[in-house]
mmCIF file of C-alpha atoms and ligand atoms in Angstrom:
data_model
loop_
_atom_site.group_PDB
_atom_site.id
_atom_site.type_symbol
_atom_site.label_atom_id
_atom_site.label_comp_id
_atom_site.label_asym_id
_atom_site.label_seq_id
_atom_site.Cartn_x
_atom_site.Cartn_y
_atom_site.Cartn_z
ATOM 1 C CA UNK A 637 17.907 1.344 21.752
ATOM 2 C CA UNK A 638 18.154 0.552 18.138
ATOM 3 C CA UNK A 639 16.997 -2.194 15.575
ATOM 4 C CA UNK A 640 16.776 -3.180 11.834
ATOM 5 C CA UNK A 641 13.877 -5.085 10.408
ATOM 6 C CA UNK A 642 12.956 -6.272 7.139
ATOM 7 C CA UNK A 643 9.786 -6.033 5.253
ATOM 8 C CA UNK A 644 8.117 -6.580 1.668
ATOM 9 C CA UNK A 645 5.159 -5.707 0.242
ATOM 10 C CA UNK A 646 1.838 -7.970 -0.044
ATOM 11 C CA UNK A 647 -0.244 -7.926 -2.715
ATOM 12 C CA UNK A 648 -4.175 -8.206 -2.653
ATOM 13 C CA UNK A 649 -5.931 -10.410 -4.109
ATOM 14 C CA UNK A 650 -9.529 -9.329 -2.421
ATOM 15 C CA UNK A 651 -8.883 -5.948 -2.167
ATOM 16 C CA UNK A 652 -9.614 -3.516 0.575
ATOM 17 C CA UNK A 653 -11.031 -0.072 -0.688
ATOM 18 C CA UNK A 654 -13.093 2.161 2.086
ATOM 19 C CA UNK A 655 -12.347 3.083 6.161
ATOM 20 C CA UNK A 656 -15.093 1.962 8.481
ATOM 21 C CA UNK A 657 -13.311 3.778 11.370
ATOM 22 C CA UNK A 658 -10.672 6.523 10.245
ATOM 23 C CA UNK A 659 -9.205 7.541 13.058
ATOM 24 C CA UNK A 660 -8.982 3.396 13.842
ATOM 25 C CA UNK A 661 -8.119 2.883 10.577
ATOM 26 C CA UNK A 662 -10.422 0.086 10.483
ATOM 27 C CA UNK A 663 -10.740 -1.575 7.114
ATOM 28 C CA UNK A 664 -14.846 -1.462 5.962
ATOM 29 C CA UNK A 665 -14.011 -4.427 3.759
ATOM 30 C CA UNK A 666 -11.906 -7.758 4.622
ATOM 31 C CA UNK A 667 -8.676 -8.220 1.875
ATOM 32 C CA UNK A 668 -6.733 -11.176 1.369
ATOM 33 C CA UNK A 669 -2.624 -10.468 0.265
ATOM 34 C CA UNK A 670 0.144 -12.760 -0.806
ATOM 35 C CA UNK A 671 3.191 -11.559 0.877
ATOM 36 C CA UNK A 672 6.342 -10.831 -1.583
ATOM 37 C CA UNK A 673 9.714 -12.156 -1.161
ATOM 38 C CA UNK A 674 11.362 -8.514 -3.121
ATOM 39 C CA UNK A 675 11.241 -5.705 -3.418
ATOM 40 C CA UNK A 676 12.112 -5.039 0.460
ATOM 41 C CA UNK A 677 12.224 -1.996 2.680
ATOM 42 C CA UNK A 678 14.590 -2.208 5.567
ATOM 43 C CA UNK A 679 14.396 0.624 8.576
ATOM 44 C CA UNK A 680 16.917 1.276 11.029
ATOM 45 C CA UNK A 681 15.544 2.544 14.003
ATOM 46 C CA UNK A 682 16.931 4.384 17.344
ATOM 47 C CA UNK A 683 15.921 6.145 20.406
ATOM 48 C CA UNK A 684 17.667 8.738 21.271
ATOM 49 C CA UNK A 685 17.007 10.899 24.282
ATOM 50 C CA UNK A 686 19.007 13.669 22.780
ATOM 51 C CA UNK A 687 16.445 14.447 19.833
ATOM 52 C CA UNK A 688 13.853 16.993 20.372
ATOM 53 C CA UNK A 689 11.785 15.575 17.018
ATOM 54 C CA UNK A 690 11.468 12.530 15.259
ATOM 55 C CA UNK A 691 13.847 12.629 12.213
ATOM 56 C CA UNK A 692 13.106 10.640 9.189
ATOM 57 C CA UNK A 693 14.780 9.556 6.362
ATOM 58 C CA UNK A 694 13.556 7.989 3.081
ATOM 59 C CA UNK A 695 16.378 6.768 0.722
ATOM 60 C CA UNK A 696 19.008 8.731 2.345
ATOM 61 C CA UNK A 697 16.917 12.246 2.250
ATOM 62 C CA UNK A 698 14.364 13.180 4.653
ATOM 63 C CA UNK A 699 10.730 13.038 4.190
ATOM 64 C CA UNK A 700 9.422 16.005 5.824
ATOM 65 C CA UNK A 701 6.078 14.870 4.251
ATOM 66 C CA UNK A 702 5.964 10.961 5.409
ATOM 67 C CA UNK A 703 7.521 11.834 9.036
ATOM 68 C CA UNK A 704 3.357 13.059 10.858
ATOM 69 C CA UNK A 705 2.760 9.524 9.780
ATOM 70 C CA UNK A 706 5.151 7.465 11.225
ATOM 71 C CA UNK A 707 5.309 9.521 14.192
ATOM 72 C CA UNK A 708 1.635 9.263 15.271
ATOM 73 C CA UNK A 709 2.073 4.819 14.960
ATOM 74 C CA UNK A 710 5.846 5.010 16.777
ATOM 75 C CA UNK A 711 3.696 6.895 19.929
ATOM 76 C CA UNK A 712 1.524 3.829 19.807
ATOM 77 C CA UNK A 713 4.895 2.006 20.699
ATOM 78 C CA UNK A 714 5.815 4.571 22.898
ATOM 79 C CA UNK A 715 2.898 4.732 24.650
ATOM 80 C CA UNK A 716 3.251 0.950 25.311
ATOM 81 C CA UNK A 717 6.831 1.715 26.286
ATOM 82 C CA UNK A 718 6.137 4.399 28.641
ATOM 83 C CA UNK A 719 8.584 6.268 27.052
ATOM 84 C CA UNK A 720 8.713 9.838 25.368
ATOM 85 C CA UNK A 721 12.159 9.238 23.491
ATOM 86 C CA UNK A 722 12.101 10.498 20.238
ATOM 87 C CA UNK A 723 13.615 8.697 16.990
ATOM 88 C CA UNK A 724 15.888 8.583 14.304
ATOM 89 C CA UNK A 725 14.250 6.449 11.326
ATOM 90 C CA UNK A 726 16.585 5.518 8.683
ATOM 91 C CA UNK A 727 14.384 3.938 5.953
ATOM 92 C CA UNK A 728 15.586 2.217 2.617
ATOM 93 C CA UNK A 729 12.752 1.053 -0.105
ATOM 94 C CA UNK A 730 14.163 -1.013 -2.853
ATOM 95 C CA UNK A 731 11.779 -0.648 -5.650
ATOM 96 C CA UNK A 732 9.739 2.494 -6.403
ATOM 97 C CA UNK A 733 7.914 4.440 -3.679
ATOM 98 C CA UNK A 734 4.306 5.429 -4.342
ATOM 99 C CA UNK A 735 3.953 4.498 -7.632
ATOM 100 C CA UNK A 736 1.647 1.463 -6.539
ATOM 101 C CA UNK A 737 3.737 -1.115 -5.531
ATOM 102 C CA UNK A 738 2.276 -0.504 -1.763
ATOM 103 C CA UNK A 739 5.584 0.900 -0.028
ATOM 104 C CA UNK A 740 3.316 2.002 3.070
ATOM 105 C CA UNK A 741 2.817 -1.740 3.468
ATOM 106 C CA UNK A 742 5.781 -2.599 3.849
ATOM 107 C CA UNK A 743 7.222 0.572 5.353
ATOM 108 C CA UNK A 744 5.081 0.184 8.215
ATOM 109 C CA UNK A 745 5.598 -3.312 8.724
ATOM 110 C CA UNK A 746 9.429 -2.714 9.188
ATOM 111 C CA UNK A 747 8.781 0.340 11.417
ATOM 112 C CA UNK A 748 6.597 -1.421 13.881
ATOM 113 C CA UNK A 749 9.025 -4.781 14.215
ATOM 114 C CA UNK A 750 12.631 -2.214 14.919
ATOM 115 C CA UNK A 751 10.604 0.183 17.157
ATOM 116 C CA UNK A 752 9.267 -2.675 18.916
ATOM 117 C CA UNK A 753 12.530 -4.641 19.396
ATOM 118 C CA UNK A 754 14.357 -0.724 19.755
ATOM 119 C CA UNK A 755 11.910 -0.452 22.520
ATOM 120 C CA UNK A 756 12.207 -4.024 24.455
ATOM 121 C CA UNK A 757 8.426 -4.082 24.073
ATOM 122 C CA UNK A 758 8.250 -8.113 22.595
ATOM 123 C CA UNK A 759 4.745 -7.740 21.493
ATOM 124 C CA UNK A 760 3.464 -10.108 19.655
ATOM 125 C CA UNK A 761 2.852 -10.825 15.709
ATOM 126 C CA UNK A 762 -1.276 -9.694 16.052
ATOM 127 C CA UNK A 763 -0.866 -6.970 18.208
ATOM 128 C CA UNK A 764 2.834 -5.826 15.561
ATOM 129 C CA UNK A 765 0.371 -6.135 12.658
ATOM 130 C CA UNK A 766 -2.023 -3.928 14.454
ATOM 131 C CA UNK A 767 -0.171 -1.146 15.427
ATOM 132 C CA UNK A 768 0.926 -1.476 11.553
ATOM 133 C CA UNK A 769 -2.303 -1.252 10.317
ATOM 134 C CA UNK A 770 -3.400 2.043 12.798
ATOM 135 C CA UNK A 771 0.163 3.326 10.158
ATOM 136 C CA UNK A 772 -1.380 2.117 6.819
ATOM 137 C CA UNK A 773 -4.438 -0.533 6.537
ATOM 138 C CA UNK A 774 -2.173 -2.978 4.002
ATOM 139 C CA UNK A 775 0.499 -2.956 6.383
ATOM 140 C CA UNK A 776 -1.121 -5.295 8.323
ATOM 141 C CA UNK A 777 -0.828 -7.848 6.151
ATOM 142 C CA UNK A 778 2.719 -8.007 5.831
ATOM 143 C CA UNK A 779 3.785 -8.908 9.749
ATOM 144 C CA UNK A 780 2.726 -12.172 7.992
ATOM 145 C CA UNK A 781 4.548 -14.280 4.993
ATOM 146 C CA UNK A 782 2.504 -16.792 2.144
ATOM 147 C CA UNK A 783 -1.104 -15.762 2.260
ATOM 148 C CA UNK A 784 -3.005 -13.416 4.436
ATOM 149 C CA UNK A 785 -6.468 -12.818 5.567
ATOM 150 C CA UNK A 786 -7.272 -9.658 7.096
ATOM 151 C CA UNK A 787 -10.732 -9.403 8.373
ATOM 152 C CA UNK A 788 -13.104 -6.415 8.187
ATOM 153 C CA UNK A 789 -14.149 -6.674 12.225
ATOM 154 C CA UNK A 790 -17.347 -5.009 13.436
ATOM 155 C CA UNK A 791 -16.071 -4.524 17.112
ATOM 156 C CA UNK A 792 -15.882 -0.634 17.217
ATOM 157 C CA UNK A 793 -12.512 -0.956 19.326
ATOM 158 C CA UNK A 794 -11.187 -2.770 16.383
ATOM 159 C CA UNK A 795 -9.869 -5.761 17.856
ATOM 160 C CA UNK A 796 -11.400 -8.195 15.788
ATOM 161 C CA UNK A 797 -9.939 -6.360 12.440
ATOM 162 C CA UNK A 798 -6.975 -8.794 12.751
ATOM 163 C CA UNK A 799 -4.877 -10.245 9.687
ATOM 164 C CA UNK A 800 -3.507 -13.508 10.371
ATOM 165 C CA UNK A 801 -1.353 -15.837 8.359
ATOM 166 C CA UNK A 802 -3.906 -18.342 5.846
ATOM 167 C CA UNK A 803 -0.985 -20.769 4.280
ATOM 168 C CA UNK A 804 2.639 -20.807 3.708
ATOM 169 C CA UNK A 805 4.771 -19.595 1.288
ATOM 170 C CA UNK A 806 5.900 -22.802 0.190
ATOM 171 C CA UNK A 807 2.457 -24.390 0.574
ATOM 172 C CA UNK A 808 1.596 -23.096 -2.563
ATOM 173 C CA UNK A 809 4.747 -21.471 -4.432
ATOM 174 C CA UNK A 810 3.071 -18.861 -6.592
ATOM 175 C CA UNK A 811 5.235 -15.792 -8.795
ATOM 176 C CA UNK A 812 4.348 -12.251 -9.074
ATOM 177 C CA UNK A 813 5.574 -10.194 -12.176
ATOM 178 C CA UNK A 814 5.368 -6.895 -11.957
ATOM 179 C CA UNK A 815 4.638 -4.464 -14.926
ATOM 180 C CA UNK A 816 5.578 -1.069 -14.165
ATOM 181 C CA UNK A 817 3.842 1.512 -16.244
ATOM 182 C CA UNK A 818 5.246 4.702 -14.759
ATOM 183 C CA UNK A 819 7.605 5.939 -12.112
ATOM 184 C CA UNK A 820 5.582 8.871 -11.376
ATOM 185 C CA UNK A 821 3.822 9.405 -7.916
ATOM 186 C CA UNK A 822 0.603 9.101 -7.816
ATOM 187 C CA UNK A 823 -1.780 12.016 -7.942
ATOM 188 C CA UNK A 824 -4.264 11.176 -5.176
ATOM 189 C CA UNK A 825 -3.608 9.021 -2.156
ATOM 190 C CA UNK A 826 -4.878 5.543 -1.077
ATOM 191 C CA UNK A 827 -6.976 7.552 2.419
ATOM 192 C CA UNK A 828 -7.887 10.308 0.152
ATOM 193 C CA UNK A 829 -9.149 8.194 -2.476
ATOM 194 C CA UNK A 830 -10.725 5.789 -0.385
ATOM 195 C CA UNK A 831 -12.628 8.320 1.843
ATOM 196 C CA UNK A 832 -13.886 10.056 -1.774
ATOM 197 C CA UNK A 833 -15.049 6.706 -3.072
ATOM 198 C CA UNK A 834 -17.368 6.264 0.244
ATOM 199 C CA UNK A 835 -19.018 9.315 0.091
ATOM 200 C CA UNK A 836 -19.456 9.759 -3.922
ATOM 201 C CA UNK A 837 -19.296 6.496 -5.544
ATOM 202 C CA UNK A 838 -22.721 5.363 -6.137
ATOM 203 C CA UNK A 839 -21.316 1.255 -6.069
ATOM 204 C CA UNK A 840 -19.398 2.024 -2.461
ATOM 205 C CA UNK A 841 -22.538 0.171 -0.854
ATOM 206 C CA UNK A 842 -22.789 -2.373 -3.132
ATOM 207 C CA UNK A 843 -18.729 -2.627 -2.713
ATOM 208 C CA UNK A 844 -18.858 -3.317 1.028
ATOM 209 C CA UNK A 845 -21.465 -5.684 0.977
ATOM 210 C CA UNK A 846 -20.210 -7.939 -1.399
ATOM 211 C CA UNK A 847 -16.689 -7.905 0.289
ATOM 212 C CA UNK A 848 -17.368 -11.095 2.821
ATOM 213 C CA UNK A 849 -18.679 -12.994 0.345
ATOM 214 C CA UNK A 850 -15.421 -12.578 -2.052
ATOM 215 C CA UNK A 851 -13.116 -13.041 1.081
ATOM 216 C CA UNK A 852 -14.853 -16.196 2.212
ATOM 217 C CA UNK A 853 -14.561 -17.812 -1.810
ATOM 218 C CA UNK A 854 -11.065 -16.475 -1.904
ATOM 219 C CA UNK A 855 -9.803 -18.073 1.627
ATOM 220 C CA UNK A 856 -11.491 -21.566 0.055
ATOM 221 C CA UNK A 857 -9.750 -21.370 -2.672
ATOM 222 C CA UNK A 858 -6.693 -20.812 -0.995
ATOM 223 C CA UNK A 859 -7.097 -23.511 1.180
ATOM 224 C CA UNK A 860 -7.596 -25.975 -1.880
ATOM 225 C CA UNK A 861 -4.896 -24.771 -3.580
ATOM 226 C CA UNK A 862 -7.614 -23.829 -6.431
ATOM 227 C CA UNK A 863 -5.556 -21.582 -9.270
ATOM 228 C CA UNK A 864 -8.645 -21.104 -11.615
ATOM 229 C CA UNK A 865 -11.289 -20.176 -9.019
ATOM 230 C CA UNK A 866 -8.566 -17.518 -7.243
ATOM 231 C CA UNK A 867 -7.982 -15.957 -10.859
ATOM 232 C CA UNK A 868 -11.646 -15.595 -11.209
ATOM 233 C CA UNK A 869 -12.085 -13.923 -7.710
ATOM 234 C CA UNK A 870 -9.079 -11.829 -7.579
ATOM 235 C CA UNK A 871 -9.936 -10.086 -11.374
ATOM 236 C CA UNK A 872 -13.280 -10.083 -10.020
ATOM 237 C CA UNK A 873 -12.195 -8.013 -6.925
ATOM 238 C CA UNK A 874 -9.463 -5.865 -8.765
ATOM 239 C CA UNK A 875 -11.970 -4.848 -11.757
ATOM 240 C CA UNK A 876 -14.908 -4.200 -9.262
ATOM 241 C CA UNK A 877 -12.647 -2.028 -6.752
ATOM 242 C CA UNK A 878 -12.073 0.007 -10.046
ATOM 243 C CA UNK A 879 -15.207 0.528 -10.725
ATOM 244 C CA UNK A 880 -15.659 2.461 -7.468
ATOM 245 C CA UNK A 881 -12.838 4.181 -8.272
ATOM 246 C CA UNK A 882 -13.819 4.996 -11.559
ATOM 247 C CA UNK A 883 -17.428 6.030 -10.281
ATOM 248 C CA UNK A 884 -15.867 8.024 -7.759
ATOM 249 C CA UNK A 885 -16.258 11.592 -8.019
ATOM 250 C CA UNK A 886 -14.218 13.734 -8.954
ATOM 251 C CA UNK A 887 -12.854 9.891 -10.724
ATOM 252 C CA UNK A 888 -9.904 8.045 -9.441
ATOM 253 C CA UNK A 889 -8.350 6.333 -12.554
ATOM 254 C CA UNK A 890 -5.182 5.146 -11.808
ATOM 255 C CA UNK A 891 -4.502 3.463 -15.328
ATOM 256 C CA UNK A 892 -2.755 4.370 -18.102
ATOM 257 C CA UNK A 893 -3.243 2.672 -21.579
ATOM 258 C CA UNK A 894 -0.348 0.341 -20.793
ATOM 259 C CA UNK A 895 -2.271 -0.781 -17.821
ATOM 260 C CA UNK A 896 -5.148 -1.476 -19.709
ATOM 261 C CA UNK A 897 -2.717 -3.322 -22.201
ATOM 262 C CA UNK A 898 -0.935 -5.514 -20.101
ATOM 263 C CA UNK A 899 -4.624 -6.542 -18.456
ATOM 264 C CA UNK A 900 -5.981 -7.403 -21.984
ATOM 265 C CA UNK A 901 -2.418 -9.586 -22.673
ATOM 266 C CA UNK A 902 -2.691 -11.280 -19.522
ATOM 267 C CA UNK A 903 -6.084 -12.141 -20.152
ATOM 268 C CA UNK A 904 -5.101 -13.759 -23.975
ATOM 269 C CA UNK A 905 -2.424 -15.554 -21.855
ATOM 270 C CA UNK A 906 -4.607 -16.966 -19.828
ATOM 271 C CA UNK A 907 -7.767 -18.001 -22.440
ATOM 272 C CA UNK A 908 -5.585 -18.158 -25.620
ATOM 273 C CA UNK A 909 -1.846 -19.784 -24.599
ATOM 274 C CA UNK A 910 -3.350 -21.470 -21.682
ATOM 275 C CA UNK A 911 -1.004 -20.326 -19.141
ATOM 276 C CA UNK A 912 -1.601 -20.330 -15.931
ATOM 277 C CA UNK A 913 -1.868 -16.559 -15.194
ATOM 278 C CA UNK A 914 -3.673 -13.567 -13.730
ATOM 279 C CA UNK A 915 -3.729 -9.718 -13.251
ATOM 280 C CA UNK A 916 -4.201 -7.469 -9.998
ATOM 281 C CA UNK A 917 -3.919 -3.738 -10.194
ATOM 282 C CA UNK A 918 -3.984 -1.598 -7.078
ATOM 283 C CA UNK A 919 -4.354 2.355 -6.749
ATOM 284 C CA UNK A 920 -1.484 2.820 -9.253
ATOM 285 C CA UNK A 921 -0.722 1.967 -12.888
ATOM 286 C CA UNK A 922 1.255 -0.909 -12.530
ATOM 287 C CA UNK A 923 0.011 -4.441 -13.221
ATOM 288 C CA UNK A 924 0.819 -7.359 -11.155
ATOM 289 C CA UNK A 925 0.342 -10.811 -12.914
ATOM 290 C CA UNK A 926 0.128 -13.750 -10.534
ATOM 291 C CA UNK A 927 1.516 -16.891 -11.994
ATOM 292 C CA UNK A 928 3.362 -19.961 -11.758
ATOM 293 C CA UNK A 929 7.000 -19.967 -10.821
ATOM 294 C CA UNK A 930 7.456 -21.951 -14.170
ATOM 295 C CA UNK A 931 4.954 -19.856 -16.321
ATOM 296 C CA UNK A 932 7.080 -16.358 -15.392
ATOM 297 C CA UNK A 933 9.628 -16.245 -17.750
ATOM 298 C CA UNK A 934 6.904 -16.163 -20.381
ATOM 299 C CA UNK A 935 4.578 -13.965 -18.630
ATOM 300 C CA UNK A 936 7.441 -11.405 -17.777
ATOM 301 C CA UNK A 937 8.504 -11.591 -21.735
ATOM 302 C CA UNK A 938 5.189 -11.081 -22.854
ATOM 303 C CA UNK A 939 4.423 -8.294 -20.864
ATOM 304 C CA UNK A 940 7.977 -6.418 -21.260
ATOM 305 C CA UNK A 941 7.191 -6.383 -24.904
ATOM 306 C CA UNK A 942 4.166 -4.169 -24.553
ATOM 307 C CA UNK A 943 4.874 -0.500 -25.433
ATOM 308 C CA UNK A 944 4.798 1.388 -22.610
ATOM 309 C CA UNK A 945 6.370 -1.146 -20.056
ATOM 310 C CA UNK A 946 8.609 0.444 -18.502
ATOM 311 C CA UNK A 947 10.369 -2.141 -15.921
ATOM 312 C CA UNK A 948 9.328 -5.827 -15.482
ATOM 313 C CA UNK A 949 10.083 -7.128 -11.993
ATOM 314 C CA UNK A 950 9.503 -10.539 -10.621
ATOM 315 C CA UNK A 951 9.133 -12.065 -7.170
ATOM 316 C CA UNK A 952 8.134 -15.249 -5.351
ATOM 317 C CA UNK A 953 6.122 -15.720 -2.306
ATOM 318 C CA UNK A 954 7.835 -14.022 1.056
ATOM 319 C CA UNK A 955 8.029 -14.019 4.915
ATOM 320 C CA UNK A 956 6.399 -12.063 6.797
ATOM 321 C CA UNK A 957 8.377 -8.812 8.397
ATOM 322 C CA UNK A 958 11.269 -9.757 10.595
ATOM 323 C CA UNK A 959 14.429 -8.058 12.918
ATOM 324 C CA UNK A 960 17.535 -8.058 10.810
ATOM 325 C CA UNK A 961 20.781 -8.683 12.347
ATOM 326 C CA UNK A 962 23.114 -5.490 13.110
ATOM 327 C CA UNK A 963 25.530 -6.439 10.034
ATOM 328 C CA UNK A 964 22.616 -5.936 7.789
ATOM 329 C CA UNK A 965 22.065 -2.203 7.219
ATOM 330 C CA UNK A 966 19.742 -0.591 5.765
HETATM 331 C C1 2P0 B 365 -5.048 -3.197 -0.916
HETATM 332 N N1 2P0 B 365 -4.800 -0.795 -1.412
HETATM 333 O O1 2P0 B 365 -5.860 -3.989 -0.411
HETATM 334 C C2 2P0 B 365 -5.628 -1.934 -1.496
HETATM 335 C C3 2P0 B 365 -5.926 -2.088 -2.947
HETATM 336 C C4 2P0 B 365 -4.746 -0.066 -2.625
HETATM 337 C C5 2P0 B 365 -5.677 -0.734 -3.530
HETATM 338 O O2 2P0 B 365 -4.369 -1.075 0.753
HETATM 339 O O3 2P0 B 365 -5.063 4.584 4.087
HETATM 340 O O4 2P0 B 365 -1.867 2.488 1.847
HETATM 341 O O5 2P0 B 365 -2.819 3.672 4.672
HETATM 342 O O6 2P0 B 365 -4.877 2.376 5.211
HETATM 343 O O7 2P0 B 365 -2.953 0.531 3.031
HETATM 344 C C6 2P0 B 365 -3.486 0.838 -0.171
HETATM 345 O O8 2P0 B 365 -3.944 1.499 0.917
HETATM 346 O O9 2P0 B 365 -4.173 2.703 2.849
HETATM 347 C C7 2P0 B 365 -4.249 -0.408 -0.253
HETATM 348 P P1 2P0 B 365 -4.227 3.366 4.287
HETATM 349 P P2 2P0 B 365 -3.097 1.757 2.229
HETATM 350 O O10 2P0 B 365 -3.819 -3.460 -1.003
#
């Protein structure tokens, strides 16, 4: 009763920010990702009818702190299972955990994909990525490789707040650099934050109600392959999340003055060298510049020049989360 899967992060472009159901974990807006090919996490998991708790272990140490978490979404699989069996979860993240690079995402992508093939359950993708989001509302997102939609839903039950896979990977073979700006964790939480923003940021309303409107534009200009209109939207989306942060209260800024840097040197890229390049920042000081597979090597240059860069790390487009073979350990 054991299995390995694979899983990287995603990246949003239309970002979701706010809960409509918490206990759900229902997204109040719809977000649209672009699965990453690296960083990955890979999780070992394994039923074992001797254990009396789940045991949990991050990077070969455990994680006393993670392990309410990803107990609570493997009883979803258990529950399915008919099964009480407790686990052992051996979890590896290559890149840095917490520090904004969404390792929830792609932690509980992995963990839902083992359990379920641990298990014998052979759900399928939708129902994977929905147990994955009840673990952590991105995670969704990455059951599924290339570009994802993930709809808001208004069904209380949740069952129409579904991601589901909007084009390829190679459809449209776009880079990611990533700018990382600290290694620290993060102060304050992505659910914490989020649930602060909705009851003290005076934009939250204004937020959610705009969100469809972004998500439809986005998904067009996904399906026409349309670079300049999905750099417009996605800043659009990033800078106006922020500003909920921001007006959040007490205020959630996440950036540092290299963030703010590498936004402003992305942004000359873009007007003043022409290149084909944009920035996305998430609850986290790192900045993620979406580019051309050939424009990278410049944009990565550019930005590990900046003072206060303290890693550059660059990725294509991925596949979605997906069982590893037993000679590939975590
Ligand atoms: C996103 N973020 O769309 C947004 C942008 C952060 C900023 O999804 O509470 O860890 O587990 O559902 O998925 C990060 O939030 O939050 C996130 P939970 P999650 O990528």
């Amino acid at each position: 009763m054991a299995a390995i899967a694979q899983a990287q992060p995603n990246i949003a472009l239309v970002k979701y920010w706010g809960k409509r159901d918490a206990t759900l974990n229902l997204p109040a807006t719809g977000s649209l990702s672009i699965t990453l090919d690296a960083p990955w996490t890979r999780t070992r998991v394994e039923f074992d009818a001797s254990l009396r708790h789940d045991e949990l272990r991050l990077n070969g140490a455990e994680d006393p702190a993670a392990l309410a978490r990803v107990s609570a979404c493997l009883d979803l699989l258990r529950q399915r299972a008919g099964t009480a069996r407790r686990a052992r979860i051996d979890t590896r993240n290559h890149f840095p955990t917490a520090a904004g690079l969404a390792s929830s995402a792609s932690g509980f992508a992995a963990l839902v994909v083992a359990a379920d093939a641990a298990l014998g359950l052979g759900l399928d993708r939708r129902t994977l990525s929905m147990l994955a989001r009840r673990g952590s509302g991105s995670a969704a997102r990455s059951l599924f490789g290339g570009f994802v939609g993930l709809d808001a839903g208004e069904r209380d039950d949740g069952t129409d707040a579904i991601a589901q896979p909007l084009l390829d990977a190679a459809a449209w073979p776009l880079a990611v650099v990533i700018a990382v700006t600290s290694h620290r964790r993060k102060r304050v939480g992505s659910g914490v934050g989020m649930e602060r923003s909705r009851r003290t940021s005076p934009f939250y309303p204004a937020w959610t109600h705009s969100a469809a409107t972004d998500l439809a534009a986005a998904r067009r200009a996904v399906q026409a392959r349309d670079f300049a209109a999905l750099a417009e939207l996605s800043e659009h989306s990033c800078l106006k999340m922020h500003a909920v942060m921001q007006s959040s209260r007490p205020p959630l800024l996440y950036w540092n003055g290299a963030t703010v840097d590498c936004m402003q040197r992305i942004r000359a890229l873009r007007e003043d060298a022409g290149e084909p390049v944009f920035f996305t920042v998430d609850a986290g000081p790192q900045v993620k510049a979406v580019c051309t597979p050939e424009a990278a090597p410049r944009v990565a240059a550019a930005l590990a020049a900046l003072p206060g860069v303290e890693q550059v790390l660059s990725s294509r487009l991925g596949e979605g989360a997906r069982l590893l073979d037993d000679g590939e350990t975590p």
